[in-house]
Amino acid sequence: MNCEICEQIKNKKGVLYQDKNITAMLAPKPTAAGHVYIVPKKHVTILEQIPDKIIGEMFAKANKISMACFESLGVQGTNLLIQNGLPAGQHHNHCILHVIPRRENDGLNLAWQPKQINEEEMSTAEIKIKENTSQVGVFEKEKQKPIKIKEPEEIKDKEKEEDYRLKERIP
Ligand SMILES: [Zn+2]
């Protein structure tokens, strides 16, 4: 598989921190000196493929790296950003939580103007999203080692299904 991030995890280039699940590395294509990628060590393309526990670890690590940037680089702010899917600007096929050090007038434009959305569109969005929030309060338990050994056909079908589901969003 051709993944620049997995490659960098392997050769440890610019790696600032590493543990069982997470690697923090200097961005190979930074917006500023000290731009850091927090990534799951296992190759995962988009956020929803990452277990809750590891998402939690990623954000905890991002906060600590952000604190390190404040301390060491004297930056005035940080942006924590995930470009989740192609339309969101995702370039790598490995999910990345960016920690971007910010200074006043640094020329990086992440600001947006609020749009005028009519009430009907707003309430439609509210209803539609609410219909799909049953899992929001659920924290996935860590998966135990599988007891049942899956038949090869069963695994293949499941993979096919996931491929289809994710195909359109994956860069
Ligand atoms: Zn990768």
mmCIF file with all atom_site columns, C-alpha atoms and ligand atoms in Angstrom:
data_model
loop_
_atom_site.group_PDB
_atom_site.id
_atom_site.type_symbol
_atom_site.label_atom_id
_atom_site.label_alt_id
_atom_site.label_comp_id
_atom_site.label_asym_id
_atom_site.label_entity_id
_atom_site.label_seq_id
_atom_site.pdbx_PDB_ins_code
_atom_site.Cartn_x
_atom_site.Cartn_y
_atom_site.Cartn_z
_atom_site.occupancy
_atom_site.B_iso_or_equiv
_atom_site.pdbx_formal_charge
_atom_site.auth_seq_id
_atom_site.auth_comp_id
_atom_site.auth_asym_id
_atom_site.auth_atom_id
_atom_site.pdbx_PDB_model_num
ATOM   1   C  CA . MET A 1 1   ? 0.000   0.000   0.000  1.00 0.00 ? 1   MET A CA 1
ATOM   2   C  CA . ASN A 1 2   ? 1.243   3.447   -0.884 1.00 0.00 ? 2   ASN A CA 1
ATOM   3   C  CA . CYS A 1 3   ? 0.731   5.700   2.141  1.00 0.00 ? 3   CYS A CA 1
ATOM   4   C  CA . GLU A 1 4   ? 3.074   8.591   2.850  1.00 0.00 ? 4   GLU A CA 1
ATOM   5   C  CA . ILE A 1 5   ? 2.020   8.670   6.509  1.00 0.00 ? 5   ILE A CA 1
ATOM   6   C  CA . CYS A 1 6   ? 2.549   4.933   7.143  1.00 0.00 ? 6   CYS A CA 1
ATOM   7   C  CA . GLU A 1 7   ? 5.910   5.307   5.406  1.00 0.00 ? 7   GLU A CA 1
ATOM   8   C  CA . GLN A 1 8   ? 6.865   8.173   7.749  1.00 0.00 ? 8   GLN A CA 1
ATOM   9   C  CA . ILE A 1 9   ? 5.721   6.198   10.821 1.00 0.00 ? 9   ILE A CA 1
ATOM   10  C  CA . LYS A 1 10  ? 7.967   3.365   9.685  1.00 0.00 ? 10  LYS A CA 1
ATOM   11  C  CA . ASN A 1 11  ? 11.099  5.444   8.999  1.00 0.00 ? 11  ASN A CA 1
ATOM   12  C  CA . LYS A 1 12  ? 10.440  7.683   12.067 1.00 0.00 ? 12  LYS A CA 1
ATOM   13  C  CA . LYS A 1 13  ? 11.188  10.875  10.122 1.00 0.00 ? 13  LYS A CA 1
ATOM   14  C  CA . GLY A 1 14  ? 10.072  13.906  12.145 1.00 0.00 ? 14  GLY A CA 1
ATOM   15  C  CA . VAL A 1 15  ? 8.416   11.700  14.770 1.00 0.00 ? 15  VAL A CA 1
ATOM   16  C  CA . LEU A 1 16  ? 7.905   13.627  18.032 1.00 0.00 ? 16  LEU A CA 1
ATOM   17  C  CA . TYR A 1 17  ? 6.036   11.023  20.026 1.00 0.00 ? 17  TYR A CA 1
ATOM   18  C  CA . GLN A 1 18  ? 4.934   7.432   19.588 1.00 0.00 ? 18  GLN A CA 1
ATOM   19  C  CA . ASP A 1 19  ? 3.047   4.846   21.620 1.00 0.00 ? 19  ASP A CA 1
ATOM   20  C  CA . LYS A 1 20  ? 1.009   1.710   20.973 1.00 0.00 ? 20  LYS A CA 1
ATOM   21  C  CA . ASN A 1 21  ? -1.766  3.439   19.015 1.00 0.00 ? 21  ASN A CA 1
ATOM   22  C  CA . ILE A 1 22  ? -0.681  6.976   18.157 1.00 0.00 ? 22  ILE A CA 1
ATOM   23  C  CA . THR A 1 23  ? 2.152   8.772   16.377 1.00 0.00 ? 23  THR A CA 1
ATOM   24  C  CA . ALA A 1 24  ? 2.766   12.538  16.472 1.00 0.00 ? 24  ALA A CA 1
ATOM   25  C  CA . MET A 1 25  ? 5.001   13.760  13.648 1.00 0.00 ? 25  MET A CA 1
ATOM   26  C  CA . LEU A 1 26  ? 6.057   16.997  12.026 1.00 0.00 ? 26  LEU A CA 1
ATOM   27  C  CA . ALA A 1 27  ? 3.907   17.659  8.972  1.00 0.00 ? 27  ALA A CA 1
ATOM   28  C  CA . PRO A 1 28  ? 5.828   16.910  5.775  1.00 0.00 ? 28  PRO A CA 1
ATOM   29  C  CA . LYS A 1 29  ? 3.841   19.723  4.084  1.00 0.00 ? 29  LYS A CA 1
ATOM   30  C  CA . PRO A 1 30  ? 3.425   22.228  6.929  1.00 0.00 ? 30  PRO A CA 1
ATOM   31  C  CA . THR A 1 31  ? 1.397   25.445  7.072  1.00 0.00 ? 31  THR A CA 1
ATOM   32  C  CA . ALA A 1 32  ? 3.827   26.727  9.723  1.00 0.00 ? 32  ALA A CA 1
ATOM   33  C  CA . ALA A 1 33  ? 6.944   25.573  11.569 1.00 0.00 ? 33  ALA A CA 1
ATOM   34  C  CA . GLY A 1 34  ? 5.625   23.240  14.261 1.00 0.00 ? 34  GLY A CA 1
ATOM   35  C  CA . HIS A 1 35  ? 2.582   21.994  12.306 1.00 0.00 ? 35  HIS A CA 1
ATOM   36  C  CA . VAL A 1 36  ? 2.073   18.487  13.737 1.00 0.00 ? 36  VAL A CA 1
ATOM   37  C  CA . TYR A 1 37  ? 0.118   15.472  12.492 1.00 0.00 ? 37  TYR A CA 1
ATOM   38  C  CA . ILE A 1 38  ? -1.482  13.253  15.139 1.00 0.00 ? 38  ILE A CA 1
ATOM   39  C  CA . VAL A 1 39  ? -2.258  9.947   13.455 1.00 0.00 ? 39  VAL A CA 1
ATOM   40  C  CA . PRO A 1 40  ? -3.426  6.471   14.379 1.00 0.00 ? 40  PRO A CA 1
ATOM   41  C  CA . LYS A 1 41  ? -0.499  4.087   13.864 1.00 0.00 ? 41  LYS A CA 1
ATOM   42  C  CA . LYS A 1 42  ? -2.762  1.635   12.131 1.00 0.00 ? 42  LYS A CA 1
ATOM   43  C  CA . HIS A 1 43  ? -3.635  2.749   8.594  1.00 0.00 ? 43  HIS A CA 1
ATOM   44  C  CA . VAL A 1 44  ? -7.157  4.213   8.669  1.00 0.00 ? 44  VAL A CA 1
ATOM   45  C  CA . THR A 1 45  ? -8.560  6.483   6.011  1.00 0.00 ? 45  THR A CA 1
ATOM   46  C  CA . ILE A 1 46  ? -11.416 8.392   7.616  1.00 0.00 ? 46  ILE A CA 1
ATOM   47  C  CA . LEU A 1 47  ? -12.474 9.286   11.131 1.00 0.00 ? 47  LEU A CA 1
ATOM   48  C  CA . GLU A 1 48  ? -15.425 6.918   11.404 1.00 0.00 ? 48  GLU A CA 1
ATOM   49  C  CA . GLN A 1 49  ? -13.110 3.924   10.946 1.00 0.00 ? 49  GLN A CA 1
ATOM   50  C  CA . ILE A 1 50  ? -11.249 4.801   14.152 1.00 0.00 ? 50  ILE A CA 1
ATOM   51  C  CA . PRO A 1 51  ? -12.437 3.233   17.455 1.00 0.00 ? 51  PRO A CA 1
ATOM   52  C  CA . ASP A 1 52  ? -13.747 5.741   20.062 1.00 0.00 ? 52  ASP A CA 1
ATOM   53  C  CA . LYS A 1 53  ? -10.920 4.927   22.456 1.00 0.00 ? 53  LYS A CA 1
ATOM   54  C  CA . ILE A 1 54  ? -8.271  5.850   19.890 1.00 0.00 ? 54  ILE A CA 1
ATOM   55  C  CA . ILE A 1 55  ? -10.144 9.010   18.848 1.00 0.00 ? 55  ILE A CA 1
ATOM   56  C  CA . GLY A 1 56  ? -10.027 9.994   22.523 1.00 0.00 ? 56  GLY A CA 1
ATOM   57  C  CA . GLU A 1 57  ? -6.299  9.300   22.655 1.00 0.00 ? 57  GLU A CA 1
ATOM   58  C  CA . MET A 1 58  ? -5.719  11.325  19.486 1.00 0.00 ? 58  MET A CA 1
ATOM   59  C  CA . PHE A 1 59  ? -7.428  14.406  20.938 1.00 0.00 ? 59  PHE A CA 1
ATOM   60  C  CA . ALA A 1 60  ? -5.685  14.056  24.302 1.00 0.00 ? 60  ALA A CA 1
ATOM   61  C  CA . LYS A 1 61  ? -2.325  13.869  22.509 1.00 0.00 ? 61  LYS A CA 1
ATOM   62  C  CA . ALA A 1 62  ? -3.249  16.797  20.248 1.00 0.00 ? 62  ALA A CA 1
ATOM   63  C  CA . ASN A 1 63  ? -3.989  18.896  23.321 1.00 0.00 ? 63  ASN A CA 1
ATOM   64  C  CA . LYS A 1 64  ? -0.607  18.055  24.846 1.00 0.00 ? 64  LYS A CA 1
ATOM   65  C  CA . ILE A 1 65  ? 1.253   18.769  21.580 1.00 0.00 ? 65  ILE A CA 1
ATOM   66  C  CA . SER A 1 66  ? -0.684  22.033  21.362 1.00 0.00 ? 66  SER A CA 1
ATOM   67  C  CA . MET A 1 67  ? 0.457   22.887  24.910 1.00 0.00 ? 67  MET A CA 1
ATOM   68  C  CA . ALA A 1 68  ? 4.029   22.029  23.895 1.00 0.00 ? 68  ALA A CA 1
ATOM   69  C  CA . CYS A 1 69  ? 3.731   24.471  20.961 1.00 0.00 ? 69  CYS A CA 1
ATOM   70  C  CA . PHE A 1 70  ? 2.562   27.241  23.302 1.00 0.00 ? 70  PHE A CA 1
ATOM   71  C  CA . GLU A 1 71  ? 5.460   26.535  25.646 1.00 0.00 ? 71  GLU A CA 1
ATOM   72  C  CA . SER A 1 72  ? 8.251   25.996  23.167 1.00 0.00 ? 72  SER A CA 1
ATOM   73  C  CA . LEU A 1 73  ? 7.376   28.108  20.122 1.00 0.00 ? 73  LEU A CA 1
ATOM   74  C  CA . GLY A 1 74  ? 5.604   30.952  21.871 1.00 0.00 ? 74  GLY A CA 1
ATOM   75  C  CA . VAL A 1 75  ? 2.634   30.698  19.514 1.00 0.00 ? 75  VAL A CA 1
ATOM   76  C  CA . GLN A 1 76  ? -0.568  32.576  20.348 1.00 0.00 ? 76  GLN A CA 1
ATOM   77  C  CA . GLY A 1 77  ? -3.098  29.937  19.313 1.00 0.00 ? 77  GLY A CA 1
ATOM   78  C  CA . THR A 1 78  ? -3.556  26.529  17.724 1.00 0.00 ? 78  THR A CA 1
ATOM   79  C  CA . ASN A 1 79  ? -6.132  25.051  15.386 1.00 0.00 ? 79  ASN A CA 1
ATOM   80  C  CA . LEU A 1 80  ? -7.025  21.378  15.766 1.00 0.00 ? 80  LEU A CA 1
ATOM   81  C  CA . LEU A 1 81  ? -8.388  20.216  12.452 1.00 0.00 ? 81  LEU A CA 1
ATOM   82  C  CA . ILE A 1 82  ? -9.490  17.031  10.720 1.00 0.00 ? 82  ILE A CA 1
ATOM   83  C  CA . GLN A 1 83  ? -10.151 17.138  6.996  1.00 0.00 ? 83  GLN A CA 1
ATOM   84  C  CA . ASN A 1 84  ? -12.613 14.275  7.004  1.00 0.00 ? 84  ASN A CA 1
ATOM   85  C  CA . GLY A 1 85  ? -13.238 13.213  3.395  1.00 0.00 ? 85  GLY A CA 1
ATOM   86  C  CA . LEU A 1 86  ? -12.428 14.629  -0.027 1.00 0.00 ? 86  LEU A CA 1
ATOM   87  C  CA . PRO A 1 87  ? -14.843 17.609  -0.045 1.00 0.00 ? 87  PRO A CA 1
ATOM   88  C  CA . ALA A 1 88  ? -13.372 18.612  3.327  1.00 0.00 ? 88  ALA A CA 1
ATOM   89  C  CA . GLY A 1 89  ? -9.940  18.979  1.733  1.00 0.00 ? 89  GLY A CA 1
ATOM   90  C  CA . GLN A 1 90  ? -8.429  15.639  2.787  1.00 0.00 ? 90  GLN A CA 1
ATOM   91  C  CA . HIS A 1 91  ? -5.291  14.967  0.738  1.00 0.00 ? 91  HIS A CA 1
ATOM   92  C  CA . HIS A 1 92  ? -3.729  11.965  2.456  1.00 0.00 ? 92  HIS A CA 1
ATOM   93  C  CA . ASN A 1 93  ? -5.465  8.588   2.512  1.00 0.00 ? 93  ASN A CA 1
ATOM   94  C  CA . HIS A 1 94  ? -4.523  8.280   6.218  1.00 0.00 ? 94  HIS A CA 1
ATOM   95  C  CA . CYS A 1 95  ? -6.707  10.105  8.757  1.00 0.00 ? 95  CYS A CA 1
ATOM   96  C  CA . ILE A 1 96  ? -4.850  13.053  10.333 1.00 0.00 ? 96  ILE A CA 1
ATOM   97  C  CA . LEU A 1 97  ? -5.639  15.316  13.277 1.00 0.00 ? 97  LEU A CA 1
ATOM   98  C  CA . HIS A 1 98  ? -3.697  18.500  12.493 1.00 0.00 ? 98  HIS A CA 1
ATOM   99  C  CA . VAL A 1 99  ? -2.283  20.687  15.235 1.00 0.00 ? 99  VAL A CA 1
ATOM   100 C  CA . ILE A 1 100 ? -1.551  24.013  13.554 1.00 0.00 ? 100 ILE A CA 1
ATOM   101 C  CA . PRO A 1 101 ? 0.334   26.662  15.518 1.00 0.00 ? 101 PRO A CA 1
ATOM   102 C  CA . ARG A 1 102 ? -1.120  30.123  14.958 1.00 0.00 ? 102 ARG A CA 1
ATOM   103 C  CA . ARG A 1 103 ? 0.201   33.626  15.257 1.00 0.00 ? 103 ARG A CA 1
ATOM   104 C  CA . GLU A 1 104 ? -1.613  36.876  14.659 1.00 0.00 ? 104 GLU A CA 1
ATOM   105 C  CA . ASN A 1 105 ? -1.573  37.859  10.984 1.00 0.00 ? 105 ASN A CA 1
ATOM   106 C  CA . ASP A 1 106 ? 0.120   34.603  9.956  1.00 0.00 ? 106 ASP A CA 1
ATOM   107 C  CA . GLY A 1 107 ? -1.825  34.695  6.690  1.00 0.00 ? 107 GLY A CA 1
ATOM   108 C  CA . LEU A 1 108 ? -3.463  31.277  7.109  1.00 0.00 ? 108 LEU A CA 1
ATOM   109 C  CA . ASN A 1 109 ? -7.132  31.672  6.345  1.00 0.00 ? 109 ASN A CA 1
ATOM   110 C  CA . LEU A 1 110 ? -9.392  29.189  8.119  1.00 0.00 ? 110 LEU A CA 1
ATOM   111 C  CA . ALA A 1 111 ? -12.092 31.734  8.895  1.00 0.00 ? 111 ALA A CA 1
ATOM   112 C  CA . TRP A 1 112 ? -15.500 31.663  7.248  1.00 0.00 ? 112 TRP A CA 1
ATOM   113 C  CA . GLN A 1 113 ? -18.432 34.022  6.891  1.00 0.00 ? 113 GLN A CA 1
ATOM   114 C  CA . PRO A 1 114 ? -21.698 32.694  8.377  1.00 0.00 ? 114 PRO A CA 1
ATOM   115 C  CA . LYS A 1 115 ? -24.307 31.942  5.691  1.00 0.00 ? 115 LYS A CA 1
ATOM   116 C  CA . GLN A 1 116 ? -27.951 32.937  5.738  1.00 0.00 ? 116 GLN A CA 1
ATOM   117 C  CA . ILE A 1 117 ? -29.844 29.620  5.915  1.00 0.00 ? 117 ILE A CA 1
ATOM   118 C  CA . ASN A 1 118 ? -33.641 29.785  5.899  1.00 0.00 ? 118 ASN A CA 1
ATOM   119 C  CA . GLU A 1 119 ? -35.656 28.366  8.792  1.00 0.00 ? 119 GLU A CA 1
ATOM   120 C  CA . GLU A 1 120 ? -37.065 25.489  6.785  1.00 0.00 ? 120 GLU A CA 1
ATOM   121 C  CA . GLU A 1 121 ? -33.612 24.238  5.782  1.00 0.00 ? 121 GLU A CA 1
ATOM   122 C  CA . MET A 1 122 ? -32.422 24.602  9.370  1.00 0.00 ? 122 MET A CA 1
ATOM   123 C  CA . SER A 1 123 ? -35.311 22.614  10.820 1.00 0.00 ? 123 SER A CA 1
ATOM   124 C  CA . THR A 1 124 ? -35.015 19.934  8.113  1.00 0.00 ? 124 THR A CA 1
ATOM   125 C  CA . ALA A 1 125 ? -31.332 19.543  8.980  1.00 0.00 ? 125 ALA A CA 1
ATOM   126 C  CA . GLU A 1 126 ? -32.203 19.383  12.679 1.00 0.00 ? 126 GLU A CA 1
ATOM   127 C  CA . ILE A 1 127 ? -34.817 16.645  12.146 1.00 0.00 ? 127 ILE A CA 1
ATOM   128 C  CA . LYS A 1 128 ? -32.633 14.614  9.786  1.00 0.00 ? 128 LYS A CA 1
ATOM   129 C  CA . ILE A 1 129 ? -29.569 14.710  12.022 1.00 0.00 ? 129 ILE A CA 1
ATOM   130 C  CA . LYS A 1 130 ? -31.618 13.892  15.135 1.00 0.00 ? 130 LYS A CA 1
ATOM   131 C  CA . GLU A 1 131 ? -32.921 10.756  13.418 1.00 0.00 ? 131 GLU A CA 1
ATOM   132 C  CA . ASN A 1 132 ? -29.342 9.475   13.336 1.00 0.00 ? 132 ASN A CA 1
ATOM   133 C  CA . THR A 1 133 ? -28.107 10.388  16.791 1.00 0.00 ? 133 THR A CA 1
ATOM   134 C  CA . SER A 1 134 ? -28.960 7.162   18.628 1.00 0.00 ? 134 SER A CA 1
ATOM   135 C  CA . GLN A 1 135 ? -25.263 6.221   18.810 1.00 0.00 ? 135 GLN A CA 1
ATOM   136 C  CA . VAL A 1 136 ? -23.919 9.603   19.910 1.00 0.00 ? 136 VAL A CA 1
ATOM   137 C  CA . GLY A 1 137 ? -23.967 8.793   23.625 1.00 0.00 ? 137 GLY A CA 1
ATOM   138 C  CA . VAL A 1 138 ? -22.570 5.304   23.149 1.00 0.00 ? 138 VAL A CA 1
ATOM   139 C  CA . PHE A 1 139 ? -18.866 4.793   23.832 1.00 0.00 ? 139 PHE A CA 1
ATOM   140 C  CA . GLU A 1 140 ? -17.592 1.721   21.996 1.00 0.00 ? 140 GLU A CA 1
ATOM   141 C  CA . LYS A 1 141 ? -16.111 -0.817  24.328 1.00 0.00 ? 141 LYS A CA 1
ATOM   142 C  CA . GLU A 1 142 ? -12.658 -1.974  23.419 1.00 0.00 ? 142 GLU A CA 1
ATOM   143 C  CA . LYS A 1 143 ? -12.983 -5.044  21.275 1.00 0.00 ? 143 LYS A CA 1
ATOM   144 C  CA . GLN A 1 144 ? -12.043 -8.264  23.007 1.00 0.00 ? 144 GLN A CA 1
ATOM   145 C  CA . LYS A 1 145 ? -9.974  -10.777 21.113 1.00 0.00 ? 145 LYS A CA 1
ATOM   146 C  CA . PRO A 1 146 ? -12.429 -12.584 18.818 1.00 0.00 ? 146 PRO A CA 1
ATOM   147 C  CA . ILE A 1 147 ? -13.624 -15.911 20.158 1.00 0.00 ? 147 ILE A CA 1
ATOM   148 C  CA . LYS A 1 148 ? -15.423 -17.070 17.080 1.00 0.00 ? 148 LYS A CA 1
ATOM   149 C  CA . ILE A 1 149 ? -13.243 -17.588 14.034 1.00 0.00 ? 149 ILE A CA 1
ATOM   150 C  CA . LYS A 1 150 ? -14.990 -16.150 11.001 1.00 0.00 ? 150 LYS A CA 1
ATOM   151 C  CA . GLU A 1 151 ? -15.351 -18.136 7.828  1.00 0.00 ? 151 GLU A CA 1
ATOM   152 C  CA . PRO A 1 152 ? -13.347 -16.569 4.964  1.00 0.00 ? 152 PRO A CA 1
ATOM   153 C  CA . GLU A 1 153 ? -16.542 -15.918 2.946  1.00 0.00 ? 153 GLU A CA 1
ATOM   154 C  CA . GLU A 1 154 ? -18.105 -14.010 5.820  1.00 0.00 ? 154 GLU A CA 1
ATOM   155 C  CA . ILE A 1 155 ? -15.048 -11.756 6.105  1.00 0.00 ? 155 ILE A CA 1
ATOM   156 C  CA . LYS A 1 156 ? -14.979 -11.099 2.390  1.00 0.00 ? 156 LYS A CA 1
ATOM   157 C  CA . ASP A 1 157 ? -18.673 -10.088 2.345  1.00 0.00 ? 157 ASP A CA 1
ATOM   158 C  CA . LYS A 1 158 ? -18.193 -7.694  5.239  1.00 0.00 ? 158 LYS A CA 1
ATOM   159 C  CA . GLU A 1 159 ? -15.186 -6.083  3.557  1.00 0.00 ? 159 GLU A CA 1
ATOM   160 C  CA . LYS A 1 160 ? -17.128 -5.697  0.332  1.00 0.00 ? 160 LYS A CA 1
ATOM   161 C  CA . GLU A 1 161 ? -19.960 -3.998  2.173  1.00 0.00 ? 161 GLU A CA 1
ATOM   162 C  CA . GLU A 1 162 ? -17.565 -1.565  3.864  1.00 0.00 ? 162 GLU A CA 1
ATOM   163 C  CA . ASP A 1 163 ? -15.773 -0.831  0.596  1.00 0.00 ? 163 ASP A CA 1
ATOM   164 C  CA . TYR A 1 164 ? -19.072 0.113   -0.956 1.00 0.00 ? 164 TYR A CA 1
ATOM   165 C  CA . ARG A 1 165 ? -20.131 2.260   1.973  1.00 0.00 ? 165 ARG A CA 1
ATOM   166 C  CA . LEU A 1 166 ? -16.875 4.230   2.130  1.00 0.00 ? 166 LEU A CA 1
ATOM   167 C  CA . LYS A 1 167 ? -15.991 4.332   -1.557 1.00 0.00 ? 167 LYS A CA 1
ATOM   168 C  CA . GLU A 1 168 ? -17.466 7.738   -2.284 1.00 0.00 ? 168 GLU A CA 1
ATOM   169 C  CA . ARG A 1 169 ? -15.823 9.610   0.557  1.00 0.00 ? 169 ARG A CA 1
ATOM   170 C  CA . ILE A 1 170 ? -12.326 8.185   0.567  1.00 0.00 ? 170 ILE A CA 1
ATOM   171 C  CA . PRO A 1 171 ? -9.662  10.217  -1.175 1.00 0.00 ? 171 PRO A CA 1
HETATM 172 ZN ZN . ZN  B 2 .   ? -1.332  5.016   6.214  1.00 0.00 ? 1   ZN  B ZN 1
#
